[in-house]
Short mmCIF file of C-alpha atoms in Angstrom, two decimals:
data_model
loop_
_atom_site.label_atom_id
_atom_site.label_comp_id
_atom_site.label_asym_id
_atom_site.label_seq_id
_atom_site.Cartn_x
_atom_site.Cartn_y
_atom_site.Cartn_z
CA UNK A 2 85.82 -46.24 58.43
CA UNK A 3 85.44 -48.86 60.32
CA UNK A 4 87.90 -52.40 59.84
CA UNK A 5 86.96 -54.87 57.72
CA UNK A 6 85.65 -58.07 59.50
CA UNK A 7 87.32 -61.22 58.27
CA UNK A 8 84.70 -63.76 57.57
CA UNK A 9 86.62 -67.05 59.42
CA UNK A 10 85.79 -70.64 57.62
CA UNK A 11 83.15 -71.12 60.38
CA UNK A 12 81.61 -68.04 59.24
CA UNK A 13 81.36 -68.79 55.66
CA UNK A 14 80.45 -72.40 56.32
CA UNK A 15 77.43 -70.92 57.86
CA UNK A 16 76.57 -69.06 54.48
CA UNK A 17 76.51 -72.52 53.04
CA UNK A 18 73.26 -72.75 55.22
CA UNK A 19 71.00 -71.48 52.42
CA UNK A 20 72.35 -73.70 49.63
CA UNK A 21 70.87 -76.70 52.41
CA UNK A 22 67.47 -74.86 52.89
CA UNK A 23 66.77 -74.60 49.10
CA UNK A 24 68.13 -78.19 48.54
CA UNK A 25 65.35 -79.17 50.99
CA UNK A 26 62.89 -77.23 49.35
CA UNK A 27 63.57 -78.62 45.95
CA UNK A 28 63.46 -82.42 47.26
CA UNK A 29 60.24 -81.82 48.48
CA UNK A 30 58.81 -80.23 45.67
CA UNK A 31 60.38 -82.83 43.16
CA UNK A 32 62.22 -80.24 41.20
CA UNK A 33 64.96 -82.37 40.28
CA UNK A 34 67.09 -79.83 40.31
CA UNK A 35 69.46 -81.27 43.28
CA UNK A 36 72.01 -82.00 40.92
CA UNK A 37 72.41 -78.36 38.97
CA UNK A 38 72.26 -76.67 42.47
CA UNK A 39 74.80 -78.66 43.78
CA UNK A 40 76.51 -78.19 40.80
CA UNK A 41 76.50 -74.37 40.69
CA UNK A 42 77.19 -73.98 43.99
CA UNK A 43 80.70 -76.47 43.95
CA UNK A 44 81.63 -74.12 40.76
CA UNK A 45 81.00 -70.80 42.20
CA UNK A 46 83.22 -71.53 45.45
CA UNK A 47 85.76 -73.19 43.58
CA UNK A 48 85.84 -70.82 40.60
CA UNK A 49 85.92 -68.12 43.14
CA UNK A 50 88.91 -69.91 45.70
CA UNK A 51 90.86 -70.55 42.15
CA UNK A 52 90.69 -66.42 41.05
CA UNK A 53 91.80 -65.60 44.61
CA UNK A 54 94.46 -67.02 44.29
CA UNK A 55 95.49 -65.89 40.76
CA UNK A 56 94.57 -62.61 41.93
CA UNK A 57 97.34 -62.53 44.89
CA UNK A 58 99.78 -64.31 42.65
CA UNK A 59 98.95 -61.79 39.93
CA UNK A 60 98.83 -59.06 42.32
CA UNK A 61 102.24 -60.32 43.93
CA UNK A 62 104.32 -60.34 40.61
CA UNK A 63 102.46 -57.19 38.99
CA UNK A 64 104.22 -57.82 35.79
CA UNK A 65 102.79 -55.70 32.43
CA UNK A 66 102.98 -59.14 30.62
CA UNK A 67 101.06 -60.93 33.04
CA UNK A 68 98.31 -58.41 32.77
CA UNK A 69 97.98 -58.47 29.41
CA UNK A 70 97.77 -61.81 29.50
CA UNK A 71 94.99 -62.20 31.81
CA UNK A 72 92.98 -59.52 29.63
CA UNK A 73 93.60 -61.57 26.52
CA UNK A 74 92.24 -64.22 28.12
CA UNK A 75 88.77 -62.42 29.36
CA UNK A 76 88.95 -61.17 25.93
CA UNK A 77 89.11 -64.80 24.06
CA UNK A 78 86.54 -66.19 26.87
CA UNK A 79 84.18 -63.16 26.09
CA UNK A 80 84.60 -63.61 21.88
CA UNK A 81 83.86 -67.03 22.32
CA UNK A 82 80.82 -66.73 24.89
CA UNK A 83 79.51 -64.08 21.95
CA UNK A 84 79.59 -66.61 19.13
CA UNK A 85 78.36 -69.48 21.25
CA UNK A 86 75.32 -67.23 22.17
CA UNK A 87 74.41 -66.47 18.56
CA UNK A 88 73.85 -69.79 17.49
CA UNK A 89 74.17 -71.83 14.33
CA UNK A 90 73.08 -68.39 12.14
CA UNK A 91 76.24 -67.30 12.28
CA UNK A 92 78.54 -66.58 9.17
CA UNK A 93 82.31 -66.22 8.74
CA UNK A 94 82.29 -62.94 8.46
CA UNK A 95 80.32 -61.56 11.02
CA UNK A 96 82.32 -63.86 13.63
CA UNK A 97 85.62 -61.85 12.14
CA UNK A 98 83.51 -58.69 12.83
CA UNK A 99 83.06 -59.61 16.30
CA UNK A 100 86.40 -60.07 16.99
CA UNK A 101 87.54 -57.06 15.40
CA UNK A 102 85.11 -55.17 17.14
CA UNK A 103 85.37 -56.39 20.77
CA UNK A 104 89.00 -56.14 20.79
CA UNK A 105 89.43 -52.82 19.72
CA UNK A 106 85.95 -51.19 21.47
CA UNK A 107 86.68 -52.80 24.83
CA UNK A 108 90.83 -51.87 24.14
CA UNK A 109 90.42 -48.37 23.44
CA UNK A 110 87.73 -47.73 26.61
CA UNK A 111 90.13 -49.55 28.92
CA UNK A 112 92.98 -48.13 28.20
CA UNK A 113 91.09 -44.68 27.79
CA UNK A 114 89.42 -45.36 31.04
CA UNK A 115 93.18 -46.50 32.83
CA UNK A 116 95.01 -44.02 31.26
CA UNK A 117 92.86 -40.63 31.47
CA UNK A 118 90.13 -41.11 33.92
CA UNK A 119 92.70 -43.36 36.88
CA UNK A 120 95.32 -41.79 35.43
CA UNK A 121 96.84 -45.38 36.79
CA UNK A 122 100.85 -45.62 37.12
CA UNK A 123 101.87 -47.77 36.44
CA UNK A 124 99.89 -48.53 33.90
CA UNK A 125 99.27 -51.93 33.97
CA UNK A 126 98.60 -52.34 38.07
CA UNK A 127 97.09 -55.58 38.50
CA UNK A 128 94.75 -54.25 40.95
CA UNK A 129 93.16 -51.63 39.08
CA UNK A 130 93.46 -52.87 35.61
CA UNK A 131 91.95 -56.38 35.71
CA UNK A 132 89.14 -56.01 37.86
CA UNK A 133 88.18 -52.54 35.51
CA UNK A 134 89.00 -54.45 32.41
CA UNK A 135 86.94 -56.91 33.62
CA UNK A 136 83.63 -54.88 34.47
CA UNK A 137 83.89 -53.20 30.77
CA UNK A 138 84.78 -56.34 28.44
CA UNK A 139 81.83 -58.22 30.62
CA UNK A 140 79.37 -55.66 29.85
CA UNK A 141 80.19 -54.99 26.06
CA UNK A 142 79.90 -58.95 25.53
CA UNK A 143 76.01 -58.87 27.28
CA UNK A 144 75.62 -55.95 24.87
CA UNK A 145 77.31 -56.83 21.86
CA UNK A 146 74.98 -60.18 22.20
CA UNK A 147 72.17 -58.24 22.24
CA UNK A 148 73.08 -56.85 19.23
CA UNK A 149 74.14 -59.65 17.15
CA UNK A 150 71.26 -61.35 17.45
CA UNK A 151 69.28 -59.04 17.03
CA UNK A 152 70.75 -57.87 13.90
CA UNK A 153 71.11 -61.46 12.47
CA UNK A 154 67.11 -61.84 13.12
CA UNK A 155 66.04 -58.30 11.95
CA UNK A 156 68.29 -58.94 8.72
CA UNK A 157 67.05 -62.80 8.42
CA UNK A 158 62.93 -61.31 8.49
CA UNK A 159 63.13 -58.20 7.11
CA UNK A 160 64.75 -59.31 4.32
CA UNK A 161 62.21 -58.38 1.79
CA UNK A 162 62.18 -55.13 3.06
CA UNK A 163 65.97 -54.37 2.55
CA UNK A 164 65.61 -56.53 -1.04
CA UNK A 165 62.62 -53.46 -1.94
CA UNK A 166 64.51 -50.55 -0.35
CA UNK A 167 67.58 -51.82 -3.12
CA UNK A 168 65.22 -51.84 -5.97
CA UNK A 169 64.18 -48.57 -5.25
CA UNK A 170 67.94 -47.71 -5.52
CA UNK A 171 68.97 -47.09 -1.76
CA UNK A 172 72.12 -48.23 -0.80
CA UNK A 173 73.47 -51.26 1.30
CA UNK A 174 73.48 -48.17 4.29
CA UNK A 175 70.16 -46.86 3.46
CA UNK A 176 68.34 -49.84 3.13
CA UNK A 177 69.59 -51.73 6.53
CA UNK A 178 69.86 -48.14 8.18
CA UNK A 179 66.46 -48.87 10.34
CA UNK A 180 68.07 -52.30 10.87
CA UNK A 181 70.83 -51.47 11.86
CA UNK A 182 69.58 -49.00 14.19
CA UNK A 183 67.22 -51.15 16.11
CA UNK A 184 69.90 -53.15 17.07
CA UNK A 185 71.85 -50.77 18.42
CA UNK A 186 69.33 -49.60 20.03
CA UNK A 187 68.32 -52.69 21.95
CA UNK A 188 71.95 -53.42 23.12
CA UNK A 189 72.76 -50.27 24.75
CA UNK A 190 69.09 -50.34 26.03
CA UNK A 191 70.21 -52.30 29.17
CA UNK A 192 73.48 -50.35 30.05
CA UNK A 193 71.31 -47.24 29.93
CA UNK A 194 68.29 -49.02 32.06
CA UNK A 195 70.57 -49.58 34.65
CA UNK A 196 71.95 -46.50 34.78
CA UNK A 197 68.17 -45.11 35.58
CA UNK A 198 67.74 -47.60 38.64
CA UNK A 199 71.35 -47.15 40.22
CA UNK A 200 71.81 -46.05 43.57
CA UNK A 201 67.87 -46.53 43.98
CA UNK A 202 66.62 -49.82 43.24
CA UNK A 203 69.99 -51.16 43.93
CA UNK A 204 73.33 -51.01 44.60
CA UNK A 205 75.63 -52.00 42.42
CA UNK A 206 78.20 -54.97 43.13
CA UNK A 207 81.59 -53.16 43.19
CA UNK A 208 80.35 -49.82 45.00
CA UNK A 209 79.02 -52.35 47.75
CA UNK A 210 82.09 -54.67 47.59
CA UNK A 211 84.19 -51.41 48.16
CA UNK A 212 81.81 -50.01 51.02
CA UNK A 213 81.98 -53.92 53.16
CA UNK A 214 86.04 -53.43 52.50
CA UNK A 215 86.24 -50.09 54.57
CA UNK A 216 86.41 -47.83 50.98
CA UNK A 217 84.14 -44.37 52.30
CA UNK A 218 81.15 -44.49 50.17
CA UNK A 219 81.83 -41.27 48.88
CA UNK A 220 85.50 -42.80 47.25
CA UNK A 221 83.05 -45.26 46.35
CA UNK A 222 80.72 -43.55 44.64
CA UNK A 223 83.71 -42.09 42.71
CA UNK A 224 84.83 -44.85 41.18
CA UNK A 225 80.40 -46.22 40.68
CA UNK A 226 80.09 -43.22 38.64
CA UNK A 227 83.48 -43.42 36.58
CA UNK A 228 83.03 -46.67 35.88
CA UNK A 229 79.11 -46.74 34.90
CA UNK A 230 80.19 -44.08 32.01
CA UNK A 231 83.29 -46.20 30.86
CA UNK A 232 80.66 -49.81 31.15
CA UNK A 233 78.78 -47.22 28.82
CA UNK A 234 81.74 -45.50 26.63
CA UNK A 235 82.65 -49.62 26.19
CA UNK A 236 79.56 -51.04 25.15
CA UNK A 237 78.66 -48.45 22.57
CA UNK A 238 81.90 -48.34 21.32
CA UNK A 239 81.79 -52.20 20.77
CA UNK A 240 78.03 -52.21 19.39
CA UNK A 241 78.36 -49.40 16.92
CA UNK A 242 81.46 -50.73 15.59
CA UNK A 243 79.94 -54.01 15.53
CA UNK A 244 76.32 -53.17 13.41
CA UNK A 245 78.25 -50.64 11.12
CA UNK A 246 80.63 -53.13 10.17
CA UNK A 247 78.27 -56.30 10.74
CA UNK A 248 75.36 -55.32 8.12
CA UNK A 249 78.06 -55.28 5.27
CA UNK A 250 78.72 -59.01 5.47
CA UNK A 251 74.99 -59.48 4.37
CA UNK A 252 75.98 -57.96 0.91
CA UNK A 253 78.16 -58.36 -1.95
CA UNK A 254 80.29 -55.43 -3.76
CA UNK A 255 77.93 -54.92 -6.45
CA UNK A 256 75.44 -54.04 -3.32
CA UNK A 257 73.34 -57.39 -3.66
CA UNK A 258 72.11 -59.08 -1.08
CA UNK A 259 74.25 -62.48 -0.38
CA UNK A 260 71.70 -65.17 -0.84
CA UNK A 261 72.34 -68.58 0.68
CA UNK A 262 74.01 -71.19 -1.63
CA UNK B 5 67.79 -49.77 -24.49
CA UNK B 6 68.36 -53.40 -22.78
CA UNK B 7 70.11 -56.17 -25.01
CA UNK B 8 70.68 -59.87 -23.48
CA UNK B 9 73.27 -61.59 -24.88
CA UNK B 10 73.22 -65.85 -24.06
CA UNK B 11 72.77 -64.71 -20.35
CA UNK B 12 72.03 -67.98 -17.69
CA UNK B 13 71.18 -67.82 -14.20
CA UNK B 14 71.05 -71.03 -12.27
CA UNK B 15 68.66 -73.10 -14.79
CA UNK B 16 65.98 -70.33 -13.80
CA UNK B 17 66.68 -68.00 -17.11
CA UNK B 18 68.05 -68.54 -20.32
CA UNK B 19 67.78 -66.39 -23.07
CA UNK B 20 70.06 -66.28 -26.10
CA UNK B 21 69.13 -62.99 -28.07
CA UNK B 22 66.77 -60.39 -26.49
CA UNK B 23 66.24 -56.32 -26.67
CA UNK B 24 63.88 -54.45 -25.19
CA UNK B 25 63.33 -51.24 -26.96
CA UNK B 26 63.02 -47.57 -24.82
CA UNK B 27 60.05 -45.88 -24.62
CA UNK B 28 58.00 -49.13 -25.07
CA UNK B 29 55.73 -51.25 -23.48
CA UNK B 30 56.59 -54.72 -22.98
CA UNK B 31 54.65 -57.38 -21.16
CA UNK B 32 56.52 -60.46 -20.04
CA UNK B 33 53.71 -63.25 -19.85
CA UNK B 34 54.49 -66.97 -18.74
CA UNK B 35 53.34 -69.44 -16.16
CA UNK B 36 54.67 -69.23 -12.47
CA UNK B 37 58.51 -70.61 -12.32
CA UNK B 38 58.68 -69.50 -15.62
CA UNK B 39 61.66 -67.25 -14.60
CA UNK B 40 60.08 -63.97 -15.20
CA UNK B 41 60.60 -62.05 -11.86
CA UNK B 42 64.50 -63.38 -11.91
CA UNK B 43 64.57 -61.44 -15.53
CA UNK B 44 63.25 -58.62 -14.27
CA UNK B 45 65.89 -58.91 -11.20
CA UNK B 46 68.49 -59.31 -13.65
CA UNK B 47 67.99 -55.92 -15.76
CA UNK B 48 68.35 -54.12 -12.55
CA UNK B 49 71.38 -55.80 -11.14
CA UNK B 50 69.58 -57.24 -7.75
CA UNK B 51 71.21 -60.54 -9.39
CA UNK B 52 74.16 -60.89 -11.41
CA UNK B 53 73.94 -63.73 -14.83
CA UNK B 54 76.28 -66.73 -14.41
CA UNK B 55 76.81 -66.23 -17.87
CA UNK B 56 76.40 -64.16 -20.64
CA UNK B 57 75.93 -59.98 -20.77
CA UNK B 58 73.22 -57.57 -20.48
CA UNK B 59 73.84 -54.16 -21.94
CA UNK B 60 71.51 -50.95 -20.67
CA UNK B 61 72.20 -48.65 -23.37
CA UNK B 62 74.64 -50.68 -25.08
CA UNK B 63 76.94 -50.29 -21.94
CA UNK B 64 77.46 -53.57 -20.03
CA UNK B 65 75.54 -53.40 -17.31
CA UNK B 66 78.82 -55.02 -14.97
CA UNK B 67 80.28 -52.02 -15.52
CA UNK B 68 77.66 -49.80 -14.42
CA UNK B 69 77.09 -49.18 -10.32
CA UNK B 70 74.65 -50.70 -9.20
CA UNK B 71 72.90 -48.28 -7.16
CA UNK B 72 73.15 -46.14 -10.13
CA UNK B 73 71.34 -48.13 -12.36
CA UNK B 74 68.77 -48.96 -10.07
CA UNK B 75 68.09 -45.21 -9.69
CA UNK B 76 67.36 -45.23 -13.46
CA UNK B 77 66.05 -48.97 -13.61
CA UNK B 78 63.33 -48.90 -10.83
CA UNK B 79 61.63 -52.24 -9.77
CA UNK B 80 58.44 -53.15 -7.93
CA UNK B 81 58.27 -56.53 -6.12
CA UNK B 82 55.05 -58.13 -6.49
CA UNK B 83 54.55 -58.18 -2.64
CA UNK B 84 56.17 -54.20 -2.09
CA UNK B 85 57.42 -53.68 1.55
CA UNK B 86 55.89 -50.27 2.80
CA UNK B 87 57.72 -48.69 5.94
CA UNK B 88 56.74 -46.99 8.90
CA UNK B 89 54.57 -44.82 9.13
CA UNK B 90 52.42 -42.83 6.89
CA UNK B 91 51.04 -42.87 3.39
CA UNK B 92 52.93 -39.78 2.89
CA UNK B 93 56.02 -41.43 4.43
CA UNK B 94 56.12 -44.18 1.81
CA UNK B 95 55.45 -41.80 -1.17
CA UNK B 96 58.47 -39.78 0.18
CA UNK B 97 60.38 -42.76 1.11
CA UNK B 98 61.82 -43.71 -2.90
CA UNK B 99 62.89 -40.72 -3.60
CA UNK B 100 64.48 -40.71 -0.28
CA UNK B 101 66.15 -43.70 -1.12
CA UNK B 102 67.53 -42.97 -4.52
CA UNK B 103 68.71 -39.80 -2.32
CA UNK B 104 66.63 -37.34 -4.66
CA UNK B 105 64.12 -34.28 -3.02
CA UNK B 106 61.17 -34.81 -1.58
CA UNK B 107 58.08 -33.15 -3.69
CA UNK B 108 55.42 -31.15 -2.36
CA UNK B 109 51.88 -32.28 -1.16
CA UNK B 110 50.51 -31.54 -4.22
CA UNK B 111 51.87 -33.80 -6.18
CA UNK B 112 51.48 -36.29 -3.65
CA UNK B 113 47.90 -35.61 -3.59
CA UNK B 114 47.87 -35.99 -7.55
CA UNK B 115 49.67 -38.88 -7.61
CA UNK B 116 47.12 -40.72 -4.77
CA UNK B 117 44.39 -40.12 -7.32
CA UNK B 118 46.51 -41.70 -10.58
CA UNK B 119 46.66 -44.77 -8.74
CA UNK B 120 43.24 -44.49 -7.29
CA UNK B 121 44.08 -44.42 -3.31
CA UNK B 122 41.60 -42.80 -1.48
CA UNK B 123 43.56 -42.14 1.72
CA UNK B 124 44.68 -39.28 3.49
CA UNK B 125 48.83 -38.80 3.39
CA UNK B 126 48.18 -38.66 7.08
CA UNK B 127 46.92 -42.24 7.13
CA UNK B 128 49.10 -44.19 8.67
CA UNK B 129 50.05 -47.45 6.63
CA UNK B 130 48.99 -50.65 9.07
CA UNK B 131 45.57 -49.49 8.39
CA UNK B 132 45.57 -50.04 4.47
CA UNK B 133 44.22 -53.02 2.78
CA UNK B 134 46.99 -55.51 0.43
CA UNK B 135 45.18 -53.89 -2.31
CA UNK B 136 45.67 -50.45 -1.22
CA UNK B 137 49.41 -51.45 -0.02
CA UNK B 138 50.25 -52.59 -4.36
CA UNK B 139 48.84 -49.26 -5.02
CA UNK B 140 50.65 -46.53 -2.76
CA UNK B 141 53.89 -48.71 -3.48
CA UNK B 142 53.00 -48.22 -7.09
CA UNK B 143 52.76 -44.27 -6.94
CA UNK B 144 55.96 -44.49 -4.21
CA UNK B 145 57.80 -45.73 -7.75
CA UNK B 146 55.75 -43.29 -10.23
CA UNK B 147 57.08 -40.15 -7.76
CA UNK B 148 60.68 -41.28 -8.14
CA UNK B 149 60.43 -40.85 -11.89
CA UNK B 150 62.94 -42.87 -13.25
CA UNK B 151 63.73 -43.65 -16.87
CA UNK B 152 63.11 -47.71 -16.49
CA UNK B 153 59.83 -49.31 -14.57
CA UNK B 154 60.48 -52.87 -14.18
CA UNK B 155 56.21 -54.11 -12.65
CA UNK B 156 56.13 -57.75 -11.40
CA UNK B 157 52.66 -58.37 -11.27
CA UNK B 158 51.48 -55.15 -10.31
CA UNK B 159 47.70 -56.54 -10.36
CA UNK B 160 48.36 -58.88 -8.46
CA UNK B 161 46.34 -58.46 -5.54
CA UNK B 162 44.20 -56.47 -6.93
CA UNK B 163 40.26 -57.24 -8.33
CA UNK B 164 39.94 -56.88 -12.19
CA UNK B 165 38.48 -53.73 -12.27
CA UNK B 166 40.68 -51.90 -10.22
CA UNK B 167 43.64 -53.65 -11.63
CA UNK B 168 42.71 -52.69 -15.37
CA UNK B 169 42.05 -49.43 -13.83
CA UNK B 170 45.40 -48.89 -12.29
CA UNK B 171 47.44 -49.95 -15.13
CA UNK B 172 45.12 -48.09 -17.75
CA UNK B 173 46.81 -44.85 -15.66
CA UNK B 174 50.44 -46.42 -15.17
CA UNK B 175 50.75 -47.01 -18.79
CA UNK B 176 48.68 -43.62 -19.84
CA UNK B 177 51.48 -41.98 -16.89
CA UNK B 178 54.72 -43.85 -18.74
CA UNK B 179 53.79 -42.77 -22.71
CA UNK B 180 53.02 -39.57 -21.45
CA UNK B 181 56.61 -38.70 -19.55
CA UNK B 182 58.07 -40.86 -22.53
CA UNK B 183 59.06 -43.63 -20.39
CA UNK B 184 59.96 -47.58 -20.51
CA UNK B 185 57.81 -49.96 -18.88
CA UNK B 186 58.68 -53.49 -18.70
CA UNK B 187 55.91 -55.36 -16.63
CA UNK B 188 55.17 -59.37 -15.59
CA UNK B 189 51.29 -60.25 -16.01
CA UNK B 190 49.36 -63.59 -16.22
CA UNK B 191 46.84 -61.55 -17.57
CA UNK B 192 46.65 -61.87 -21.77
CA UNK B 193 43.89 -59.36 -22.00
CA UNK B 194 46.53 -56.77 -20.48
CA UNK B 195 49.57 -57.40 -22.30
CA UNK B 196 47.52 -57.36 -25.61
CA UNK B 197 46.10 -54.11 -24.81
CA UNK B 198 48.50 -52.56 -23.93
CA UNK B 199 51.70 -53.82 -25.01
CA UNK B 200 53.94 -52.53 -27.97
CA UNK B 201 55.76 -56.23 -27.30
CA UNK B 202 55.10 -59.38 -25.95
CA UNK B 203 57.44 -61.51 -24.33
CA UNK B 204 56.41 -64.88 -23.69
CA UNK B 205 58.51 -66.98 -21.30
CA UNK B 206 58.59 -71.07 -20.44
CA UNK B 207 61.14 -72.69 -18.50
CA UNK B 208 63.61 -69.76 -18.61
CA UNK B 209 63.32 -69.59 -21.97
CA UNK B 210 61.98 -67.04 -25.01
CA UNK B 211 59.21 -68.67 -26.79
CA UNK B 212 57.12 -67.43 -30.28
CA UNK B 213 54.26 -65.54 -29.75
CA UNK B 214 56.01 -62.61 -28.66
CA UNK B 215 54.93 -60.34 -31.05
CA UNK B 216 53.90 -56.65 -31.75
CA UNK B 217 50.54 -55.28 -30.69
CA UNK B 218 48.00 -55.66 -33.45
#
């Protein structure tokens, strides 16, 4: 392939142009959103310079420790983007269930994925394992969302119908079964979406990120393909552990419904 | 068959000395917030008394599983939830529930006519009236032949007629397979037609009046 270009400061000043053209736009307009844009755009570069820079450091020391580290740290950021998400309707519980399932879901399908399909040695390569960790513990938190709040709402309205399905003698399982379900369902929805338009209605970000760097797009490719299926072995992992352990908190152990105090 | 013994549940029910014989009727009649549908709640464990005991067959009913009883202590809501899809679907779906067989179309079919549904089992539910909704949820809980009905209100959204028609055939349906049937009404005519006892309920609480059918 052919070499990379190096984008000088010049270059990526340039870039910068489009950020001005919008700004102009939005003055004219009387958007008033001047402020956010600038905003955004400050945190993106910065945010972006900053992880650079870990990266090399990261990549420089390649310690196990460190590694973990950083993937506790996506992991804590994710947990707590979850819970934020769902709002005021969540209880105790099913913030404990969240935990327990994100860790071990996203866990098990990284090291899975590092382990068997990289076969990755060693094991804890800082350029391999973060940016892979990353892509599966970012897509299990969009679909564990998904799920959570849709399983807090479906449990929340249909509430009558679970209370009926009990008096006729179901059990916790049977009568949240459709519930529970539906919300799987509708968080693994996406993953599986984009797997239908890949390659087609676009590309994805780290198959083009690989092809700009000089990577063939066949090694590319490769890697797409591997890690679509783990993004997929991740979030269903995380979501079925999640709504088969998460419809439980809404009862009590003599298979009542909790009702709010 | 059920004996309350000084149960309480959050100011809503007290009663101090109740049984409820099996093979009986027994109407529960009382204003609304008179803590009738939290009694019936109570017998089949969907709430637990803050005090007290209930015994179902002079067993504690804390020491029975819950899903157990129920399977033996079947209630009715007095708005029933119906689920997707067809009428046959929700017949099906009790005894689906309390994990027994499904029964053949026949007895479907008979059982549409006890409580007076003229629908196809291929009908699919969204297209029933609330009236016709009380009444398939009604033969959904006759199918699963259990050895308690608890009925909150059963006629409740239905007109007179029908609803004296419906529970003419419930009751005729209960004596017949020697079964219990404890049931809510507002209705005096009913539970003195039909009842072998009356319990009459204010604030929570047992008054006089209850009494055996003349």
């Amino acid at each position: 392939m052919n070499d990379i270009i190096q984008l000088t400061l010049y270059q990526l000043g340039a870039a910068f142009i489009f950020v001005i053209v919008l700004l102009i736009i939005v003055k004219i307009r009387k958007l008033k959103r001047e402020t956010l844009l600038i905003i955004a755009t400050l945190r993106m570069t910065v945010q972006l310079v900053i992880v650079g820079y870990v990266l090399v450091f990261l990549f420089d020391v390649s310690h196990p420790l460190l590694t973990v580290l950083v993937i506790l740290i996506m992991e804590a950021f994710a947990i707590y983007t979850i819970i934020k998400r769902a709002g005021k309707h969540i209880n105790k519980a099913l913030k404990r269930i969240i935990v327990i399932s994100m860790l071990s879901g996203t866990l098990i399908s990284v090291l899975y994925f590092i382990v068997v399909v990289i076969g990755l040695s060693p094991w804890y390569d800082p350029q391999y394992f973060i940016p892979i960790a990353g892509m599966l513990i970012g897509n299990a938190m969009t679909g564990i969302s998904i799920g959570v709040n849709k399983l807090i709402q479906d449990m929340t309205t249909h509430k009558a119908s679970i209370e009926n399905a009990l008096m006729l003698g179901a059990t916790p399982k049977k009568a949240s079964k459709h519930l529970v379900d539906q919300a799987f369902d509708a968080a693994i929805i996406p993953t599986i979406n984009s797997m239908l338009g890949m390659g087609i209605i676009f590309l994805p970000g780290m198959m083009t990120g690989q092809i700009l760097s000089g990577v063939s797009p066949l090694t590319a490719i490769e890697y797409q393909i591997a890690i679509m299926l783990g993004i997929l072995g991740s979030v269903s992992l995380t979501v079925l552990l999640f709504v088969q352990l998460g419809y439980k908190t809404y009862f009590n152990d003599q298979a009542q419904l909790k009702y709010k105090e | 068959m059920f004996t309350l013994k000084n149960v309480r549940y959050k100011h809503i029910v007290k009663v101090d000395n109740l049984s409820i014989e099996s093979e009986k009727i027994t109407c529960i009649l009382g204003k609304s917030g008179a803590g009738k549908t939290t009694l019936l709640k109570l017998l089949n464990k969907m709430i637990t008394p803050d005090e007290g005991t209930i015994f179902f067959h002079d067993k504690p009913i804390d020491t029975i599983d819950s899903v157990a009883l129920r399977r033996q202590v079947v209630m009715l809501a007095q708005t029933p939830s119906l689920y997707p899809h067809t009428v046959e679907d929700n017949l099906q779906i009790g005894r689906l529930f309390s994990d027994k067989a499904p029964v053949d179309v026949d007895h479907l079919k008979r059982m549409l006519q006890i409580v007076e549904l003229n629908k196809a089992l291929s009908d699919e539910v969204d297209t029933l009236s609330g009236g016709e909704k009380q009444r398939l949820a009604l033969g959904r809980m006759l199918l699963m032949k259990p050895d308690v009905y608890l009925l909150d209100e059963p006629s409740a959204s239905l007109d007179e007629q029908t609803a004296n028609l419906i529970i003419k055939q419930v009751v005729e349906y209960t004596k017949k397979h020697q079964k219990t049937l404890i049931m809510i009404t507002h209705q005096d005519t009913i539970a003195k037609r039909y009842a072998d006892t009356i319990i009459n309920m204010v604030d929570g609480q047992l008054v006089q009046g209850g009494g055996v059918r003349e």
